[in-house]
Amino acid sequence: MKFKLTIAYDGTHYAGWQAQKTGVAVQQKVEEAIAKIFTGATRLHSSSRTDAGVHALGMVAQVEIADEQVKMPIGKIPVAINAHLPPDIRVQAAKRVRATFDARFNAKGKQYRYLLWNAPAMNPLLRHQAWHLARPLDLETMREAAKSFLGRHDFKSLAATREYEMKSTVRTLRRCDIRRNGPLLTFIIEGDGFLYKMCRGIVGTLAQAGQGKIAPSDIKEILGRKDRRAAGMTAPAHGLVLWKVFY
């Protein structure tokens, strides 16, 4: 049987989602927990990768388990796996899916959210979930700049360089909203796919627009340059959350 798992985690103490040779990854912890219940289960294949310090509420991963080993109702599978996980990782849901389901290639889009605390003093309860910027930000300027990211563009200027060459750096953004609740700003960025550190590049660039360092009219030129040096800074990892994956 193939199952779709929806996983949430606080990435503060992990070297990202993907299992690797150095550091403890979220994927490793979930695979170890599954193996304690279902011996012979396949490796997890996920919809996304998140970097060290990045969080998730809606990471999706698939796993295959031998039919004869699934002796509990599907609704009990998250409870069983969570019993073997640390408290900063939780399987939120499990659903049986068709054999052809692919968490990565069947995804139609993703939504990320980024939290920024804009006040002289940081909220200590959000120190692991939000970026602290003490200098006042002009929200309307940031919202005006965000409009230029909407639609289909080459986002090479907003993404960090990978060791390998991407086939395409063109992506489509459907949402790039900024909400304010007192000093807390929430950036909601939704699109058909994302490049390496692209969301953090967008947030960093918008924050610098809010500081008057980048004009909203500069965004189209930044996109056109296709050069990471043309855009603003990369926002810190700990403010970013993979919120939802769409299928």
XYZ file of C-alpha atoms in Angstrom:
247
model
C 0.000 0.000 0.000
C 1.143 3.527 -0.726
C 0.362 6.250 1.795
C 0.461 10.034 1.608
C 1.669 11.517 4.892
C 1.215 15.158 5.871
C 3.985 16.149 8.271
C 4.545 19.210 10.465
C 7.797 20.095 12.186
C 9.769 22.790 13.937
C 13.017 22.844 11.959
C 15.062 24.691 14.594
C 17.207 21.720 15.607
C 17.415 19.929 12.241
C 19.709 20.107 9.232
C 16.705 20.449 6.952
C 14.218 17.863 5.691
C 16.447 15.630 3.574
C 18.522 12.890 5.211
C 22.231 13.567 4.806
C 25.670 12.457 5.974
C 26.152 15.338 8.414
C 23.516 16.544 10.875
C 20.156 15.081 11.832
C 17.363 15.614 9.291
C 13.583 15.454 9.709
C 13.272 12.751 7.041
C 15.652 10.521 9.001
C 13.594 10.841 12.183
C 10.313 10.010 10.428
C 11.816 7.046 8.574
C 13.231 5.668 11.829
C 9.829 6.001 13.508
C 8.042 4.236 10.631
C 10.606 1.402 10.649
C 9.777 0.651 14.307
C 6.180 -0.117 13.328
C 6.378 -1.288 9.718
C 9.563 -3.226 8.964
C 10.524 -3.112 5.315
C 8.701 0.169 4.609
C 10.246 2.129 1.737
C 12.135 5.382 2.111
C 10.078 8.546 2.241
C 9.831 10.565 -0.962
C 8.730 14.134 -0.314
C 7.067 16.983 -2.175
C 9.809 19.415 -1.189
C 13.088 19.942 0.589
C 13.453 22.486 3.347
C 16.745 23.962 4.531
C 18.207 23.877 8.012
C 16.022 25.917 10.369
C 12.996 26.063 8.039
C 9.676 24.787 9.433
C 6.662 23.015 7.924
C 2.981 22.554 8.647
C 2.133 20.803 5.394
C 5.112 18.795 4.156
C 3.849 15.857 2.077
C 5.710 12.579 1.707
C 4.844 9.127 0.390
C 5.752 5.739 1.809
C 4.975 2.170 0.740
C 4.152 -0.474 3.339
C 3.516 -4.179 2.752
C -0.204 -4.973 2.835
C 0.135 -7.637 5.516
C 1.824 -5.178 7.892
C -1.020 -2.677 7.912
C -3.107 -4.160 10.698
C -4.555 -0.919 12.059
C -7.138 1.548 10.705
C -5.457 4.144 8.478
C -6.589 6.892 10.847
C -4.433 5.336 13.590
C -1.214 5.383 11.557
C -0.259 8.988 12.504
C -0.796 8.185 16.191
C 1.402 5.100 15.927
C 4.227 6.927 14.128
C 4.054 9.969 16.429
C 4.616 7.726 19.445
C 8.163 7.217 18.156
C 8.879 10.816 17.122
C 10.350 13.719 19.086
C 7.788 16.387 20.062
C 8.973 18.839 17.378
C 7.887 16.491 14.547
C 4.339 15.227 14.019
C 2.533 13.290 11.286
C -0.738 15.179 10.937
C -2.551 12.823 8.577
C -2.188 9.614 6.573
C -4.162 8.740 3.472
C -4.003 5.733 1.169
C -3.275 6.798 -2.410
C -3.047 5.136 -5.804
C 0.168 3.352 -6.762
C 1.016 6.060 -9.315
C 0.862 8.923 -6.794
C 4.074 10.944 -6.613
C 4.372 13.530 -3.829
C 6.782 15.654 -5.831
C 5.657 15.386 -9.435
C 1.896 15.372 -8.792
C 2.090 18.614 -6.779
C 0.325 21.494 -8.545
C 1.630 24.215 -6.258
C 2.877 25.186 -2.812
C 2.243 27.891 -0.294
C 4.968 29.242 1.965
C 4.520 31.724 4.771
C 7.196 33.895 6.313
C 6.929 35.646 9.682
C 8.683 38.916 10.441
C 8.532 40.784 13.783
C 8.844 44.519 13.141
C 9.357 46.299 16.458
C 12.327 47.587 18.478
C 12.179 44.614 20.864
C 11.771 41.039 19.667
C 8.916 38.878 20.929
C 10.885 36.144 22.730
C 8.118 33.593 22.126
C 8.678 33.937 18.362
C 12.470 34.005 18.356
C 12.639 30.644 16.520
C 9.705 31.362 14.158
C 10.104 34.980 13.036
C 12.801 37.268 11.674
C 13.343 40.355 13.831
C 13.746 43.714 12.081
C 13.756 46.669 14.455
C 13.748 49.440 11.834
C 10.222 50.547 10.775
C 9.013 49.127 7.464
C 6.720 50.890 4.990
C 4.007 48.286 4.444
C 2.388 49.981 1.448
C 5.731 50.230 -0.356
C 6.329 46.543 0.274
C 2.874 45.620 -1.006
C 3.431 47.692 -4.128
C 6.757 45.935 -4.745
C 5.171 42.517 -4.147
C 2.751 43.027 -7.051
C 5.637 42.842 -9.532
C 6.451 39.277 -8.425
C 3.001 38.015 -9.418
C 2.676 36.069 -12.635
C 5.158 34.078 -14.686
C 8.770 35.274 -14.462
C 12.339 34.066 -14.506
C 13.188 34.147 -10.778
C 16.910 33.486 -11.136
C 17.710 36.827 -9.466
C 15.871 35.755 -6.300
C 17.302 32.242 -5.927
C 20.576 30.993 -4.483
C 22.907 29.087 -6.783
C 22.792 25.305 -6.736
C 25.775 23.075 -7.508
C 23.929 21.895 -10.612
C 22.319 23.897 -13.415
C 18.519 24.139 -13.312
C 16.614 23.203 -16.480
C 14.445 26.284 -15.998
C 14.290 29.124 -13.482
C 10.863 30.279 -14.678
C 8.071 29.986 -12.114
C 4.547 31.382 -11.679
C 3.442 33.126 -8.480
C -0.284 33.273 -7.771
C -0.028 35.104 -4.438
C 2.471 37.447 -2.853
C 0.529 39.027 0.002
C 1.669 40.757 3.179
C -0.581 40.843 6.240
C 0.071 42.931 9.344
C -1.152 42.107 12.837
C 0.466 44.694 15.076
C 4.243 44.200 14.789
C 3.845 40.775 13.136
C 4.071 40.675 9.339
C 3.074 37.502 7.489
C 4.227 37.067 3.900
C 2.057 34.582 1.973
C 3.781 33.346 -1.177
C 2.061 30.793 -3.383
C 3.114 29.417 -6.747
C 3.545 26.425 -9.011
C 7.061 25.782 -7.717
C 10.031 27.419 -6.038
C 13.760 27.667 -6.637
C 16.408 27.191 -3.952
C 15.959 29.949 -1.316
C 13.624 31.823 -3.687
C 11.011 32.638 -0.999
C 13.684 33.954 1.320
C 15.105 36.066 -1.514
C 11.675 37.574 -2.184
C 11.098 38.365 1.498
C 14.569 39.885 1.905
C 14.054 42.036 -1.176
C 10.616 43.200 0.010
C 12.014 44.020 3.452
C 14.674 46.205 1.847
C 11.946 47.881 -0.197
C 10.193 48.600 3.089
C 13.383 50.256 4.327
C 13.601 52.467 1.234
C 16.664 50.679 -0.159
C 14.818 49.241 -3.179
C 12.028 51.018 -5.069
C 8.926 49.045 -6.166
C 9.715 50.119 -9.734
C 13.085 48.324 -9.454
C 11.559 44.841 -9.146
C 10.980 44.316 -12.871
C 14.578 45.293 -13.597
C 15.811 42.962 -10.842
C 13.887 40.061 -12.412
C 15.207 40.965 -15.854
C 18.847 40.952 -14.710
C 18.746 37.201 -13.860
C 21.573 37.812 -11.419
C 21.291 37.132 -7.670
C 23.466 40.178 -6.941
C 20.765 42.437 -8.413
C 18.177 41.619 -5.724
C 18.004 42.156 -1.987
C 19.255 40.007 0.853
C 18.191 36.441 1.671
C 15.918 36.464 4.723
C 16.942 34.108 7.561
C 15.706 30.521 7.400
C 13.895 30.404 10.739
C 11.017 32.675 9.632
C 9.951 30.377 6.782
C 7.195 27.737 6.923
C 6.132 25.323 4.184
C 2.437 25.880 4.776
C 0.663 23.694 2.236
C 1.180 21.595 -0.890
C -1.626 21.553 -3.481
C -2.618 18.491 -5.533
